[in-house]
Structure formats: structure tokens, C-alpha cells
Amino acid sequence: MVRLRIALAIAGLMGLAACQPNDTASPPTHSAFARGTHGSFNPAPGGAPGDWTSQARDYANSRYSPLNQINTSNVGRLRAAWTFSDGALYGHEGAPLVSGNTMYTVSPFPNRAFALDLTKPGAPIKWVYDPAPSPMAIGKACCDPVLRGWAVGDGKLVYNLLDAHVVAVDLKSGKELWRTKMADVSRGTTMTMAAFIVGNKVFVGNSGGEMGVAGWFAALDLGTGKELWRAYATGSDKDVKIGPRFKPLYPQYAGKDLGLKTWPPGMAQHGAGSSWGFVSYDPELNLVYYGTSNPGPRVPSQRPGDNLWTSAVFARDADTGEAVWAYQFTPHDQWDYDGVNEMMLLDLPINGKLRHTLVHFDRNTYAYVLDRATGEVLKADTFAPQNWSTGFDWKTKRPIINPAKIPKVGEEVKNICPPDIGQKDWEPPSYSPRTGLIYAGIFNICMDLTNHKVSYIAGTPYDGMEMYRHSVDGKGGDWGALIAWDPVAGKRAWSIPEKFMVMSGTIATAGDLVFYGTTDGWFKAVDARNGKLLWRQKLSSGVIGQPITYLGPDGRQYVAVASGVGGAAMVQSALPGFPARGSTLYVFSVDGLDVNGGKPTARRGGP
């Protein structure tokens, strides 16, 4: 397959402030590729420039839009064109999708889907689909009954239900086409991740790492909903789908049945490793990439060993599910750091050579750059404050653990940085080939941690961690920031401090803009080259979702984002100024003009 590339931009990054955290040294960068040298990515599967039909817009997880009608010269004129409420007062973490003249959005529990007609002022509802999932799922969801996204393909809207089903809905009529049960919610398995479509396959994974579930990742037939294959994160090589194609690049991954042998006897079957983050795909290699969650229970002294393959990334053959390689970000994860955060597929000049890479901002605070064909670790730099590790061991390719920050049963260990939710949680960053920078919302928080032993009982928490989170300085300082990260140099180019955690996704555009939201309810646009604030709007609730931009049927560019605080952002709920929950989708345009030049309109779709 011919690799489609976004052309390398020429514009330099001179004058950007080098605001850096305490970075861990990486292998030296060749002088031929100076700081700010640009990379590229494969924009497949393409599609109309004005559409946005998957959560990241492309297989590479770039979240980059080629639209530039809205740019640095006119973004200050953005006004609300219309709004829509789905009526669900849980965390709104997904991005609305646009295909043709229709917008598709899905609420958190009860997971109602709405099709909105973009050809008419105010985008009236075309249809509503109510799947009526089991209310039992609310009590099984660890961290709010959220949904992180949905996908459009082959005339279908496909998404996960909290009660561990996957549904496909006809785009034109809203009629259910198929519904597949993936697990028994009564035993603790829920599904909150965004379904991911490649060709005739839908890829999904489970949630429930705090409930002692067996983590898995599966492929379904897009036409029928039939399960094609399922691979587990723990267990025998057969369960994990490790066979002759698996290439263990590092010694710790060589051997048989490591998904059993790196666990105490009998514990792997409840070892978690669930997959609730975003998926990416390389069409040349035909590999899908995804991360696995924390091991279970979260009390490390009860499960000595590396606990493979939790807190890791897998590269799998999209057709067969066979594992081709894997890498564990946090061996024997003792802090609930997971490995589920997004994998961005970027082509970058590393050490004087163009490499086809996978870039991953882990909750453990290392920004990893791996070779996406082999899993070779090319870079590992810290992007925010951390003290659980004293550095990265380039011989073993593992972080070096700080013994002072190891959890102990019955004892409080203070000031572990980052906390369990990391210095970046699931919220996805974006990449601009025009600047060569990645734009990520991050945290500046730590935790005081106490462990207690737990026993496994199906459908109940298999946890054992008690955390008190606080600002890094312990004095109520800023809890978050937006950073622009140079993945070649492994350093920040600039950053914007925020009082609250930045838990929204970001998007970058060809108009040299970056859009993001804050958990206290500000939606902002900044200059992608220097971080200058160009526009902001206070919304009715906090922003933890993912913005998009699209062309309406009138040819006008719009920007959309959901407000509705919830999820892990609730760890800040006691802070002054934290907003109420909400359920409103906002759509902005220059001067607030709606289709046919209409004035701003509000719609409500929930009860």
C-alpha cells in the first residue's frame, strides 16, 4: 500500500519558550535534525476534509484537521451557533461525529444515540436510538458510567454499551442492525472505550480493571456483529494469542506462557489488563495497537512478579489477532498507572534516521517513542513532575523504581508523583505536521497512598488502594496545564498553566490553532506555534470530552465540543470553582452564524 503522507511543513519553531520539566536523558538526537524538525503521519482512511467520522479522525490518532477557514486571524470572532443537550448528567468524554450532513452523538449512560440534521438551523433531531442498557452497569463502573466515543462506517453508527454489549445502528433510520453481548456485567465487566473501525472489522475492549476482570481485546464483523477473535492480556500464550509471529525484542519477553508465569499461581485469571483506551492502526503493517490496564488487585504485594501483560502495549495482526510484539511500560505496576493511553503513529526523524514510530504519553509520566514495527524503545522522556522513578534504564528498557515510593500494606506513603490517574490520563493529544508538535492536556498532582489486602469476589471491587490526591506543591497550586511537546527533542516547546486538570482531548488544525477545554468549564483556542491565547468561552459545565471541527452543508467551518464534567475529573470536585455536572454540546462558528445564516439555536434531546 502506498503510504499517504502529509507534507513536511517548512515553518520553523524559532523563539518558542523551552519550558521543561525534569527530563530523563534519552539517547542523543543527531544534530542534522535540530529541535523542532517536523514529522508526518499517514492520514488514512482519508475521507472528506470536512467530515469527522472517528474519534481521532484517522487511524494514526493524530486528531489533526486540514481545515483552515477558522485561523489565528479570525478565531477571536467565534460565537455559539447552536447547542444541544442529551439530558444525561454523567461525564461526557466522547467526540461528536459528522458524516455528510448529519452529526451523530451518544450520551453517557443510558447510551442514547442522536442524529442531528445539519442542513437546518439549530440542527434538529432526525432520530433517537435508545438501547436501554441494564442499570446494573452503573454500579459496576469504576469511575462514572462514561462512554469515550463511537464510530461511523459502512452506513452504521457503532458503539459500546456500559453493560458490555456492542450495537450497530443504521445511520439513516436509527434502527438497530445488530447487538452483540461481550461479557456478563454482573461479574464486573463494563465497556467504556470508543469502538474502532477498520475495513469490515470493529475493534473493542473491556473495562473493569478494579473489579478483577480478565482483560481482553476483540474484533467483530462490522456487517453482522459476530465475534471474529478475542485476545486476553493475561493467561497462557494461547489465551493471549502469542505464537510463532511474536518477536520478543527484549529478554524479559522471551519464554512461554509469561502471562501465567509472571504471576503467583491462580492469580492471572483475575489479573485485569483491561483495554479501555483508544486504538490505532497501521495499514502498511496491518497492525492494530492498544494498551492494557493495571494488574489486579492493585495491591502489589499480593502479586509479586512483572504481571505480564498488564500496563503494556500490544501490536496485533488486525485479521487474526496474533500478537506481533508487546512492551510493558510499568512492570509490576504498583501505582495503577495502566498503559491504556493512546498510541500516536508518527513518522519522525530520530537519531538521524526517519523512523516509523508509536508515540505514547503514559500515565507513569514517560513519553515513549517506539518503533511501531518491532517495539524497539527509541526514546523515554518525562513530560511532567514524577518521583516514583529515578530514571530510565537503557540496558533493561525499564524505568528505575524509587524505593521510597513503593506502596506498603497498612502504611501511608506520602507524595507519590504521579498519582494513580497519572500526569496524563486517557484524554488524547493531537499532532500538527505544520509545527511538528504534540499538544497534550496534563496534570500536576501527586498522591498519598495507603494499601490494604483484598480478596477476589466476582462483581465487587478488587482494589485495595486508598488515595489522597493533591497539587504537586501540596499548597493548592495549579492542578493542570496544556503542553506543546517536541517528540524528536523529547522536551516541551511551551506550556500553559491551568488551575484545574486539563482532561479534555485536543485538536490541531491547518489554521495553526489548538482547541482544548478545562474541567472548570473553559473552552479555548491558542496559537499552535507559541501557545498564545486567542479565544475562550465559558461553558455551562466542565470539559472532559474531545473537540472536533467540520464543514457544514453551507461550506462554513464549525468547532464542536461537549460539556459535562465527570469521570476522573471528579477528584477535584472539592476545589473552589469546580462546576456542576452538565450535558450540553456546543457548536461554534465565526460570528455565531448557523446554516443559511441563522442565529444561535438551542435544542434539547434528553428527558
Coordinates of C-alpha atoms in Angstrom, one line a residue:
M1 CA 0.0 0.0 0.0
V2 CA 1.3 3.4 -0.9
R3 CA 1.9 5.5 2.2
L4 CA -0.1 8.7 2.1
R5 CA 1.8 11.5 3.8
I6 CA 1.0 14.9 5.0
A7 CA 3.8 17.0 3.5
L8 CA 6.5 18.2 5.9
A9 CA 6.0 21.9 6.7
I10 CA 8.9 24.3 6.3
A11 CA 8.0 26.8 9.0
G12 CA 10.4 26.8 11.9
L13 CA 9.9 27.0 15.6
M14 CA 12.3 29.8 16.5
G15 CA 11.6 31.7 19.6
L16 CA 9.5 29.1 21.4
A17 CA 10.0 29.1 25.1
A18 CA 11.7 25.9 26.4
C19 CA 9.7 25.3 29.5
Q20 CA 10.9 21.9 30.6
P21 CA 10.2 19.5 33.5
N22 CA 12.9 17.4 35.0
D23 CA 13.6 15.4 31.9
T24 CA 15.3 12.0 31.9
A25 CA 18.1 11.8 29.4
S26 CA 17.4 10.0 26.2
P27 CA 19.8 8.7 23.5
P28 CA 21.3 11.8 21.9
T29 CA 19.5 13.4 19.0
H30 CA 21.6 13.7 15.8
S31 CA 22.5 17.3 15.1
A32 CA 21.1 17.0 11.5
F33 CA 17.6 17.1 13.0
A34 CA 17.5 20.2 15.1
R35 CA 14.8 20.8 17.7
G36 CA 11.5 21.4 16.0
T37 CA 12.2 19.4 12.9
H38 CA 8.9 18.3 11.5
G39 CA 7.5 14.8 11.2
S40 CA 4.5 13.4 9.3
F41 CA 1.7 10.8 9.6
N42 CA -0.5 8.7 7.4
P43 CA -3.9 10.4 7.2
A44 CA -5.7 7.2 6.1
P45 CA -8.5 6.4 5.8
G46 CA -8.9 9.9 4.4
G47 CA -12.5 10.9 3.7
A48 CA -13.9 14.3 3.0
P49 CA -11.8 17.0 4.7
G50 CA -14.9 18.4 6.3
D51 CA -16.1 15.2 7.9
W52 CA -15.0 13.7 11.2
T53 CA -16.1 10.1 11.3
S54 CA -14.0 8.6 14.1
Q55 CA -12.8 9.8 17.4
A56 CA -9.3 10.7 16.2
R57 CA -10.3 11.4 12.6
D58 CA -7.6 9.0 11.3
Y59 CA -6.0 5.6 12.1
A60 CA -2.9 7.3 13.3
N61 CA -4.7 9.1 16.2
S62 CA -3.4 12.5 15.1
R63 CA -6.6 14.5 15.8
Y64 CA -5.4 16.9 13.1
S65 CA -7.8 18.7 10.8
P66 CA -6.8 20.1 7.4
L67 CA -9.5 22.9 7.7
N68 CA -8.2 26.4 7.9
Q69 CA -11.2 28.7 7.5
I70 CA -11.0 29.4 11.2
N71 CA -7.5 30.5 11.9
T72 CA -5.3 32.8 14.0
S73 CA -6.7 35.9 12.3
N74 CA -10.4 35.3 12.9
V75 CA -10.8 32.8 15.8
G76 CA -11.5 35.6 18.2
R77 CA -14.8 36.0 16.4
L78 CA -16.1 32.5 17.4
R79 CA -19.5 32.5 18.9
A80 CA -22.0 29.8 19.7
A81 CA -24.0 28.8 16.6
W82 CA -26.3 26.2 18.4
T83 CA -26.4 23.9 21.3
F84 CA -27.9 20.5 22.1
S85 CA -28.5 18.7 25.4
D86 CA -28.7 14.9 25.7
G87 CA -30.0 15.1 29.3
A88 CA -27.5 12.6 30.8
L89 CA -25.7 14.1 33.8
Y90 CA -22.6 11.9 33.8
G91 CA -19.2 12.6 32.3
H92 CA -19.2 13.5 28.6
E93 CA -16.0 12.1 27.3
G94 CA -16.7 11.4 23.6
A95 CA -16.5 13.5 20.5
P96 CA -19.5 14.1 18.2
L97 CA -19.0 12.7 14.7
V98 CA -20.0 14.3 11.4
S99 CA -20.7 12.4 8.2
G100 CA -22.2 14.3 5.3
N101 CA -25.0 16.5 6.5
T102 CA -25.6 14.7 9.9
M103 CA -23.9 14.9 13.3
Y104 CA -24.0 11.8 15.5
T105 CA -23.6 12.0 19.2
V106 CA -24.1 9.4 22.0
S107 CA -24.8 10.2 25.7
P108 CA -23.1 8.5 28.6
F109 CA -25.4 6.0 30.4
P110 CA -28.1 5.3 29.2
N111 CA -26.1 5.5 26.0
R112 CA -28.8 7.1 23.8
A113 CA -27.7 8.0 20.2
F114 CA -28.9 11.1 18.4
A115 CA -28.7 12.1 14.8
L116 CA -28.8 15.8 14.2
D117 CA -29.7 17.4 10.9
L118 CA -27.0 19.9 9.9
T119 CA -29.0 21.2 6.9
K120 CA -31.4 23.1 9.1
P121 CA -30.9 25.9 11.6
G122 CA -30.3 24.6 15.1
A123 CA -29.6 21.1 13.8
P124 CA -33.0 19.5 14.8
I125 CA -33.1 15.8 15.8
K126 CA -33.5 13.3 12.9
W127 CA -33.8 10.2 15.1
V128 CA -33.1 8.9 18.6
Y129 CA -32.0 5.4 19.4
D130 CA -32.4 4.2 23.0
P131 CA -30.6 0.8 23.7
A132 CA -31.9 0.6 27.3
P133 CA -28.8 -1.0 28.8
S134 CA -29.0 -2.7 32.2
P135 CA -29.0 -0.2 35.2
M136 CA -26.8 -2.7 37.0
A137 CA -23.9 -1.4 34.9
I138 CA -23.9 1.9 36.8
G139 CA -22.8 0.2 40.0
K140 CA -20.1 -1.8 38.2
A141 CA -18.4 1.1 36.5
C142 CA -15.4 2.1 38.5
C143 CA -15.2 5.8 37.6
D144 CA -18.5 7.1 36.3
P145 CA -20.7 5.5 33.7
V146 CA -19.0 7.3 30.8
L147 CA -18.5 6.5 27.1
R148 CA -15.3 7.6 25.4
G149 CA -16.6 7.6 21.8
W150 CA -18.3 5.9 18.9
A151 CA -17.5 5.3 15.2
V152 CA -19.1 5.5 11.8
G153 CA -18.6 3.1 9.0
D154 CA -20.4 1.1 6.3
G155 CA -23.6 3.1 6.9
K156 CA -23.6 2.3 10.6
L157 CA -23.1 4.0 13.9
V158 CA -21.2 1.6 16.2
Y159 CA -20.6 1.9 19.9
N160 CA -20.3 0.1 23.2
L161 CA -22.9 0.0 25.9
L162 CA -21.9 0.2 29.5
D163 CA -23.5 -3.2 30.2
A164 CA -20.9 -4.9 27.9
H165 CA -22.8 -5.0 24.6
V166 CA -21.8 -3.6 21.2
V167 CA -24.5 -2.2 19.0
A168 CA -24.7 -1.1 15.4
V169 CA -27.4 1.4 14.3
D170 CA -28.4 2.4 10.8
L171 CA -27.2 5.9 10.0
K172 CA -30.3 6.9 8.0
S173 CA -33.1 5.4 10.2
G174 CA -31.7 4.9 13.7
K175 CA -32.8 1.3 13.6
E176 CA -30.7 -1.3 15.5
L177 CA -28.9 -3.5 13.0
W178 CA -27.2 -5.9 15.4
R179 CA -26.4 -6.1 19.1
T180 CA -23.6 -8.4 20.5
K181 CA -23.2 -9.4 24.1
M182 CA -19.4 -9.4 25.0
A183 CA -19.5 -10.3 28.7
D184 CA -21.6 -10.6 31.9
V185 CA -21.9 -7.2 33.5
S186 CA -22.9 -8.8 36.8
R187 CA -19.3 -10.1 37.1
G188 CA -17.8 -6.6 36.8
T189 CA -17.1 -6.2 33.1
T190 CA -18.3 -2.9 31.6
M191 CA -17.4 -1.2 28.3
T192 CA -16.5 2.4 28.1
M193 CA -14.0 2.6 25.2
A194 CA -14.6 4.0 21.8
A195 CA -15.3 1.4 19.2
F196 CA -12.7 1.5 16.3
I197 CA -13.5 0.5 12.7
V198 CA -11.0 -0.7 10.1
G199 CA -12.5 -2.1 6.9
N200 CA -15.0 -4.7 7.8
K201 CA -13.9 -5.1 11.4
V202 CA -14.9 -3.4 14.7
F203 CA -12.3 -3.4 17.5
V204 CA -13.5 -3.2 21.1
G205 CA -12.1 -3.9 24.6
N206 CA -13.4 -4.1 28.2
S207 CA -13.3 -2.0 31.3
G208 CA -13.2 -3.3 34.9
G209 CA -9.6 -3.4 36.0
E210 CA -10.6 -2.5 39.5
M211 CA -13.1 -5.4 39.6
G212 CA -10.7 -8.3 38.9
V213 CA -11.9 -8.9 35.4
A214 CA -9.9 -10.7 32.8
G215 CA -8.8 -8.0 30.3
W216 CA -9.4 -8.6 26.6
F217 CA -9.4 -7.0 23.2
A218 CA -11.7 -8.3 20.4
A219 CA -12.6 -7.9 16.7
L220 CA -16.2 -8.1 15.5
D221 CA -17.6 -8.4 11.9
L222 CA -18.9 -4.9 11.0
G223 CA -21.7 -6.4 8.9
T224 CA -23.1 -8.9 11.4
G225 CA -21.6 -8.2 14.9
K226 CA -20.2 -11.7 15.0
E227 CA -17.0 -12.1 17.1
L228 CA -14.0 -12.9 14.9
W229 CA -11.3 -13.2 17.6
R230 CA -10.5 -12.3 21.2
A231 CA -7.2 -11.9 22.9
Y232 CA -6.6 -11.7 26.6
A233 CA -4.0 -9.7 28.4
T234 CA -3.1 -12.4 30.9
G235 CA -3.1 -16.2 30.9
S236 CA -1.5 -18.8 28.6
D237 CA 0.1 -17.9 25.3
K238 CA -3.0 -19.4 23.6
D239 CA -5.2 -17.1 25.6
V240 CA -3.0 -14.1 24.8
K241 CA -2.7 -15.2 21.2
I242 CA 1.1 -15.3 21.3
G243 CA 2.5 -17.7 18.7
P244 CA 5.3 -18.0 16.1
R245 CA 4.9 -14.4 14.9
F246 CA 5.6 -12.9 18.3
K247 CA 9.1 -11.3 18.3
P248 CA 10.4 -10.7 21.9
L249 CA 12.8 -7.9 21.3
Y250 CA 13.9 -7.8 24.9
P251 CA 14.9 -10.7 27.2
Q252 CA 12.0 -10.2 29.7
Y253 CA 9.5 -11.0 27.0
A254 CA 11.1 -14.3 25.9
G255 CA 9.7 -17.5 27.2
K256 CA 6.5 -19.5 27.2
D257 CA 3.2 -18.6 29.0
L258 CA 4.6 -15.4 30.6
G259 CA 1.1 -14.3 31.1
L260 CA 0.9 -17.1 33.8
K261 CA 4.5 -17.4 35.0
T262 CA 4.9 -13.8 36.0
W263 CA 2.0 -14.2 38.4
P264 CA 1.5 -16.1 41.6
P265 CA -0.4 -19.4 40.9
G266 CA -4.1 -18.9 40.2
M267 CA -4.0 -15.0 40.1
A268 CA -3.6 -14.3 36.4
Q269 CA -7.3 -15.2 35.7
H270 CA -8.3 -12.1 37.7
G271 CA -5.3 -10.1 36.7
A272 CA -7.2 -7.3 34.9
G273 CA -5.2 -5.8 32.0
S274 CA -8.5 -4.5 30.5
S275 CA -8.4 -2.4 27.3
W276 CA -10.5 0.8 27.6
G277 CA -8.3 3.4 25.7
F278 CA -8.0 4.3 22.1
V279 CA -6.9 2.1 19.2
S280 CA -4.7 2.9 16.3
Y281 CA -3.9 1.1 13.0
D282 CA -1.0 1.0 10.6
P283 CA -2.4 0.0 7.1
E284 CA 1.0 -0.9 5.7
L285 CA 1.8 -3.3 8.6
N286 CA -1.8 -4.3 9.1
L287 CA -1.3 -4.0 12.8
V288 CA -3.6 -2.6 15.5
Y289 CA -2.2 -1.1 18.6
Y290 CA -3.8 -0.7 22.0
G291 CA -2.9 -0.6 25.7
T292 CA -3.7 -2.7 28.7
S293 CA -4.7 -1.5 32.2
N294 CA -3.4 -2.0 35.7
P295 CA -2.9 -5.5 37.1
G296 CA -5.4 -6.8 39.8
P297 CA -5.6 -6.5 42.6
R298 CA -4.0 -3.0 42.8
V299 CA -2.2 -4.1 46.0
P300 CA 1.3 -5.1 44.6
S301 CA 2.5 -7.2 47.5
Q302 CA -0.3 -9.7 46.7
R303 CA 1.0 -10.4 43.2
P304 CA 4.8 -10.5 43.0
G305 CA 6.3 -10.6 39.5
D306 CA 6.1 -8.5 36.4
N307 CA 2.4 -9.3 35.9
L308 CA 2.6 -9.6 32.1
W309 CA 0.9 -8.4 30.0
T310 CA -0.7 -5.6 32.1
S311 CA 0.2 -1.9 31.8
A312 CA 1.6 -2.6 28.3
V313 CA 1.0 -2.1 24.6
F314 CA 0.2 -4.8 22.1
A315 CA 0.7 -4.8 18.3
R316 CA -1.6 -7.4 16.8
D317 CA -2.4 -8.6 13.3
A318 CA -5.7 -7.0 12.5
D319 CA -7.1 -10.0 10.7
T320 CA -6.0 -12.8 13.1
G321 CA -5.4 -11.1 16.4
E322 CA -1.9 -12.7 16.6
A323 CA 0.5 -10.7 18.8
V324 CA 3.5 -9.5 16.8
W325 CA 5.2 -7.6 19.7
A326 CA 4.4 -6.2 23.1
Y327 CA 6.1 -3.8 25.5
Q328 CA 5.4 -3.2 29.2
F329 CA 5.5 0.4 30.3
T330 CA 5.3 -0.2 34.0
P331 CA 6.5 -3.7 35.0
H332 CA 4.7 -4.9 38.2
D333 CA 2.6 -1.8 38.2
Q334 CA 2.3 -0.7 41.9
W335 CA 0.5 2.6 41.4
D336 CA -2.4 1.9 39.0
Y337 CA -0.6 3.6 36.1
D338 CA -2.1 1.4 33.4
G339 CA -0.9 1.5 29.8
V340 CA -4.2 2.4 28.0
N341 CA -3.4 5.9 26.8
E342 CA -3.4 6.5 23.1
M343 CA -0.7 5.3 20.6
M344 CA 0.0 8.0 18.0
L345 CA 1.6 6.7 14.8
L346 CA 4.0 9.3 13.6
D347 CA 7.0 9.2 11.2
L348 CA 9.8 11.1 13.0
P349 CA 13.5 11.8 12.4
I350 CA 15.1 10.0 15.4
N351 CA 18.9 9.9 15.8
G352 CA 19.4 11.0 12.2
K353 CA 17.0 8.5 10.6
L354 CA 13.4 8.7 9.7
R355 CA 11.6 6.1 11.9
H356 CA 8.0 4.9 11.7
T357 CA 7.1 5.4 15.4
L358 CA 4.5 4.9 18.0
V359 CA 4.3 7.8 20.5
H360 CA 2.7 7.2 23.8
F361 CA 2.3 9.5 26.8
D362 CA 1.9 7.0 29.7
R363 CA 0.2 7.7 33.0
N364 CA 3.6 6.9 34.6
T365 CA 4.8 10.3 33.1
Y366 CA 7.2 8.9 30.5
A367 CA 6.6 10.0 26.9
Y368 CA 7.7 6.9 24.9
V369 CA 8.7 6.7 21.3
L370 CA 8.8 3.1 20.0
D371 CA 9.4 1.6 16.6
R372 CA 5.9 0.5 15.6
A373 CA 7.1 -2.5 13.5
T374 CA 9.3 -4.0 16.3
G375 CA 8.5 -2.4 19.6
E376 CA 12.1 -1.1 20.0
V377 CA 12.3 1.7 22.6
L378 CA 13.8 4.8 20.9
K379 CA 13.0 7.5 23.5
A380 CA 11.6 7.8 27.0
D381 CA 11.4 11.3 28.4
T382 CA 9.4 12.6 31.4
F383 CA 6.8 15.2 30.4
A384 CA 5.7 16.3 33.9
P385 CA 6.7 16.1 37.5
Q386 CA 7.3 12.5 38.8
N387 CA 9.3 10.8 41.6
W388 CA 8.2 7.2 41.5
S389 CA 11.2 6.6 39.2
T390 CA 14.7 7.9 39.4
G391 CA 15.3 7.5 35.6
F392 CA 15.1 5.1 32.7
D393 CA 17.5 2.1 32.4
W394 CA 18.5 1.9 28.8
K395 CA 20.0 -1.6 29.3
T396 CA 16.9 -3.2 30.6
K397 CA 14.4 -0.8 28.9
R398 CA 12.6 -0.3 32.2
P399 CA 12.1 2.7 34.5
I400 CA 14.2 2.6 37.6
I401 CA 12.0 2.5 40.7
N402 CA 12.5 4.8 43.6
P403 CA 12.3 2.6 46.7
A404 CA 10.9 5.4 48.8
K405 CA 7.7 5.5 46.7
I406 CA 6.9 1.8 46.9
P407 CA 3.4 1.2 48.4
K408 CA 3.2 -0.7 51.7
V409 CA 0.2 -2.5 53.2
G410 CA -1.1 -0.7 56.2
E411 CA 1.3 2.3 55.8
E412 CA 0.7 5.7 54.2
V413 CA 3.4 6.6 51.7
K414 CA 3.2 10.3 51.1
N415 CA 3.7 12.4 48.0
I416 CA 4.0 9.8 45.2
C417 CA 4.1 11.6 41.9
P418 CA 2.2 11.0 39.7
P419 CA -1.0 9.7 41.4
D420 CA -3.0 6.7 40.2
I421 CA -4.5 8.7 37.3
G422 CA -1.1 9.8 36.1
Q423 CA 0.1 13.2 35.0
K424 CA -2.0 12.4 31.9
D425 CA -5.0 10.1 31.9
W426 CA -6.9 8.8 28.9
E427 CA -7.5 12.3 27.4
P428 CA -6.0 12.2 23.9
P429 CA -3.5 14.7 22.5
S430 CA -3.2 16.0 18.9
Y431 CA -0.3 16.4 16.5
S432 CA 0.3 19.1 13.9
P433 CA 2.6 18.4 10.9
R434 CA 2.8 22.2 10.4
T435 CA 4.7 22.6 13.7
G436 CA 5.9 19.1 14.5
L437 CA 4.5 19.4 18.0
I438 CA 2.1 17.3 20.1
Y439 CA -0.5 19.1 22.2
A440 CA -1.5 17.3 25.4
G441 CA -3.5 18.2 28.4
I442 CA -1.6 17.1 31.6
F443 CA -1.8 17.2 35.4
N444 CA 0.5 18.5 38.1
I445 CA -0.7 16.3 41.0
C446 CA 0.6 13.7 43.5
M447 CA -1.0 11.3 46.0
D448 CA -0.6 10.0 49.5
L449 CA -1.2 6.2 49.2
T450 CA -2.3 3.5 51.7
N451 CA -2.8 -0.2 50.7
H452 CA -4.8 -2.9 52.4
K453 CA -5.1 -6.5 51.3
V454 CA -8.2 -7.7 49.4
S455 CA -9.8 -10.9 48.3
Y456 CA -11.5 -11.6 45.0
I457 CA -15.3 -11.8 44.9
A458 CA -16.9 -11.7 41.4
G459 CA -18.6 -8.4 40.6
T460 CA -17.1 -6.5 43.5
P461 CA -14.1 -4.2 43.8
Y462 CA -10.7 -6.0 43.7
D463 CA -8.9 -2.9 44.7
G464 CA -7.1 -2.2 48.0
M465 CA -5.8 1.3 47.2
E466 CA -6.8 4.4 49.2
M467 CA -5.5 7.7 47.6
Y468 CA -5.5 11.3 48.6
R469 CA -4.6 13.5 45.6
H470 CA -3.2 17.0 45.9
S471 CA -1.2 19.5 43.9
V472 CA 2.5 18.9 43.3
D473 CA 3.4 21.7 45.7
G474 CA 0.9 20.4 48.3
K475 CA -0.2 24.0 48.7
G476 CA -3.1 24.2 46.3
G477 CA -1.1 25.2 43.2
D478 CA -2.1 24.6 39.6
W479 CA -3.5 21.1 39.0
G480 CA -3.0 21.1 35.2
A481 CA -1.5 22.5 32.1
L482 CA -1.6 22.3 28.3
I483 CA 1.8 21.5 26.9
A484 CA 3.3 21.5 23.4
W485 CA 5.7 18.6 23.2
D486 CA 8.5 18.2 20.7
P487 CA 8.7 14.4 20.3
V488 CA 12.0 14.5 18.5
A489 CA 13.8 16.5 21.1
G490 CA 11.8 15.0 23.9
K491 CA 11.1 18.4 25.6
R492 CA 8.3 20.9 26.0
A493 CA 8.2 23.7 23.5
W494 CA 5.8 25.8 25.6
S495 CA 3.1 25.3 28.2
I496 CA 0.0 27.0 29.6
P497 CA -0.7 26.5 33.3
E498 CA -4.3 25.8 34.4
K499 CA -5.8 26.0 37.8
F500 CA -7.7 22.7 37.2
M501 CA -6.7 19.4 35.4
V502 CA -6.8 19.5 31.7
M503 CA -8.9 16.4 31.0
S504 CA -10.2 17.3 27.5
G505 CA -8.8 16.0 24.3
T506 CA -7.1 18.5 22.0
I507 CA -7.4 19.1 18.2
A508 CA -4.8 20.8 16.0
T509 CA -5.8 22.5 12.7
A510 CA -4.3 23.7 9.5
G511 CA -5.4 27.2 10.7
D512 CA -2.5 26.9 13.2
L513 CA -4.9 26.6 16.1
V514 CA -5.2 24.2 19.1
F515 CA -8.5 23.8 20.8
Y516 CA -8.9 22.3 24.3
G517 CA -11.1 22.6 27.4
T518 CA -10.6 22.7 31.1
T519 CA -12.5 20.9 33.9
D520 CA -13.7 24.2 35.3
G521 CA -15.6 24.9 32.0
W522 CA -13.4 27.0 29.8
F523 CA -13.1 26.1 26.1
K524 CA -10.1 27.7 24.5
A525 CA -8.2 28.3 21.2
V526 CA -4.5 29.0 21.3
D527 CA -1.8 29.7 18.6
A528 CA -0.2 26.3 17.8
R529 CA 3.2 27.9 17.4
N530 CA 3.6 29.8 20.6
G531 CA 0.6 29.0 22.9
K532 CA -0.8 32.5 22.8
L533 CA -4.5 32.5 24.0
L534 CA -6.6 33.8 21.1
W535 CA -10.1 33.0 22.2
R536 CA -12.0 31.4 25.1
Q537 CA -15.6 30.8 26.1
K538 CA -17.0 29.7 29.5
L539 CA -19.4 26.8 29.2
S540 CA -22.1 25.5 31.5
S541 CA -20.1 22.6 32.8
G542 CA -16.5 21.2 32.7
V543 CA -15.0 20.0 29.5
I544 CA -13.6 16.4 29.6
G545 CA -14.6 15.5 26.1
Q546 CA -12.9 15.7 22.7
P547 CA -13.5 18.7 20.4
I548 CA -13.9 18.3 16.6
T549 CA -14.1 20.7 13.6
Y550 CA -16.1 20.1 10.5
L551 CA -17.6 21.8 7.4
G552 CA -21.4 22.3 7.5
P553 CA -23.6 21.9 4.4
D554 CA -23.3 25.7 4.0
G555 CA -19.5 25.3 3.5
R556 CA -18.8 27.0 6.8
Q557 CA -16.3 25.6 9.3
Y558 CA -17.6 24.8 12.8
V559 CA -16.0 23.7 16.0
A560 CA -17.9 21.4 18.4
V561 CA -17.3 20.1 21.9
A562 CA -19.4 18.5 24.7
S563 CA -19.5 19.9 28.2
G564 CA -20.4 17.7 31.2
V565 CA -17.9 17.1 33.9
G566 CA -17.4 13.7 35.4
G567 CA -15.1 10.7 35.4
A568 CA -11.7 11.0 36.9
A569 CA -12.0 14.8 36.9
M570 CA -14.2 14.5 40.0
V571 CA -11.1 14.1 42.1
Q572 CA -11.0 17.9 42.1
S573 CA -14.7 18.3 43.0
A574 CA -13.9 19.9 46.4
L575 CA -11.8 22.7 44.9
P576 CA -13.4 26.2 44.9
G577 CA -14.8 26.9 41.4
F578 CA -15.5 23.3 40.4
P579 CA -18.6 23.3 38.1
A580 CA -21.8 21.4 38.3
R581 CA -22.5 18.4 36.0
G582 CA -24.0 19.1 32.6
S583 CA -25.0 17.6 29.3
T584 CA -24.6 20.3 26.6
L585 CA -23.0 20.1 23.2
Y586 CA -21.7 23.4 22.0
V587 CA -21.1 24.2 18.3
F588 CA -19.2 27.4 17.4
S589 CA -18.7 29.3 14.2
V590 CA -17.3 32.7 13.1
D591 CA -19.8 35.3 14.3
G592 CA -22.1 32.5 15.6
L593 CA -23.7 32.0 12.2
D594 CA -25.7 28.8 11.7
V595 CA -26.6 27.1 8.4
N596 CA -28.2 29.6 6.0
G597 CA -27.0 32.4 8.2
G598 CA -29.4 31.6 11.0
K599 CA -29.0 32.9 14.5
P600 CA -27.8 30.8 17.5
T601 CA -30.3 28.0 18.5
A602 CA -30.6 25.6 21.5
R603 CA -32.0 22.1 21.3
R604 CA -32.7 19.5 24.0
G605 CA -32.9 15.8 23.3
G606 CA -32.9 14.2 26.8
P607 CA -35.7 13.7 29.3

